[in-house]
């Protein structure tokens, strides 16, 4: 089915499924099939921040003082996060926008992806401050084998969905041969790919960031790399919101609150979804191993980090209807929580200026006296 | 309205809530030294999810995390009856 950027058929989005219905025409939000996505948009926009607002200049001195193994941990994590956000800054748009069929979800996807681009820009902000020329770090991301292993697992479900969607858009349903390989394209196959893709994105945002978050906050616990830590706190807050959005989608399917065929597929592919999650857990543990191969850092080691991955994985898997697969029920890194609390609730004074978006407020507080010497 | 509500956690801890105080279920559990799970404390991450075995809660903040039947989000709700929870 050929994609149209403005579907001319009158459609009632209140009766459309989240995906693979009639494509969206009017971007309207006065009525919503799934109001949650509109709420997520509002929340996400209220979190708006700019990397440049966070002063990272002191980190440079801290960085010089780190041991070689700590530098390896710090830089490797930044590389991995750069990879994750490079993927997330484009893939939800490319994979989901052509097949989404309700306006509030379409706009959520765009809002979500936009924030991933803020994350990407923040890594440049951090690295530029640490290195006169950060090219080596960026260039290593595509050649480093440890990162590559993860990259292929992260992108393959997106790529598969995108490819099937393209076939469907250009050829329609049927059996197609592309460069000697046969593909069966029909609604069911497309929806299966969508299901796997959403589960893989869910696993990505549920646990893949947390090993590096833990390292960042472990440095911050020692009053090191605090500019970086402030940025990562903002990223972590956004990531929680992204995670909740894919949890919502998965649960809406499972509970039959959207497309009934997706409910069937959720049942049918339940084990595949679990496998996606479990292999993400295994990869994160391998990552922890790689990080600490030259030595650990104060406050963290491979074992405790792996326990934390299990702790987080239990929580995330229960949220989408799986039993907790691991024994680890208590939080092995209790200090993590204070970095993950949303600032709306707990605002330490020195952080207030960076986490809330104050531009509007500043403007409205300018009074006539402030402009006393100002002449036109 | 009852003077206080009873909160039973994992069948073994018995806490009381004063409904005239604006405390969340999460805070009640923390005050009792139970170390409940949380991240955002603002209803949008789902980390504070506990099973609501019995009783009812009402939400102080509109939660954004999906609440599966039989669960509640401790950071943004408060009991409106005696409740039993599992975490
Ligand atoms: S702590 Fe995040 S939803 Fe309750
Ligand atoms: Fe991100
Ligand atoms: Fe994200």
Coordinates of C-alpha atoms and ligand atoms in Angstrom, one line a residue, chain A residues 240 244 340, chain B residues 26 37-49 63-65 73-76, ligand 1:
Chain A
X240 CA 11.9 6.5 31.6
X244 CA 6.7 3.8 29.6
X340 CA 16.6 8.8 38.9
Chain B
X26 CA 5.4 5.0 48.8
X37 CA 11.3 0.4 44.8
X38 CA 11.1 3.7 43.0
X39 CA 12.8 5.9 40.4
X40 CA 10.9 9.0 39.3
X41 CA 8.4 9.4 42.2
X42 CA 6.2 11.1 39.7
X43 CA 4.1 8.4 38.1
X44 CA 5.9 8.1 34.8
X45 CA 8.4 5.2 35.2
X46 CA 6.5 2.4 36.8
X47 CA 9.4 1.4 39.1
X48 CA 7.2 1.7 42.2
X49 CA 4.6 -0.9 41.0
X63 CA 0.0 8.1 36.4
X64 CA 1.5 7.8 32.9
X65 CA 2.9 4.3 33.5
X73 CA 1.9 2.7 41.5
X74 CA 2.9 3.5 45.1
X75 CA 4.6 6.8 44.4
X76 CA 1.4 8.5 43.3
Ligands
LIG1 S1 8.5 5.9 41.0 FE1 8.1 6.2 38.9 S2 6.0 5.7 38.7 FE2 6.3 5.6 40.8

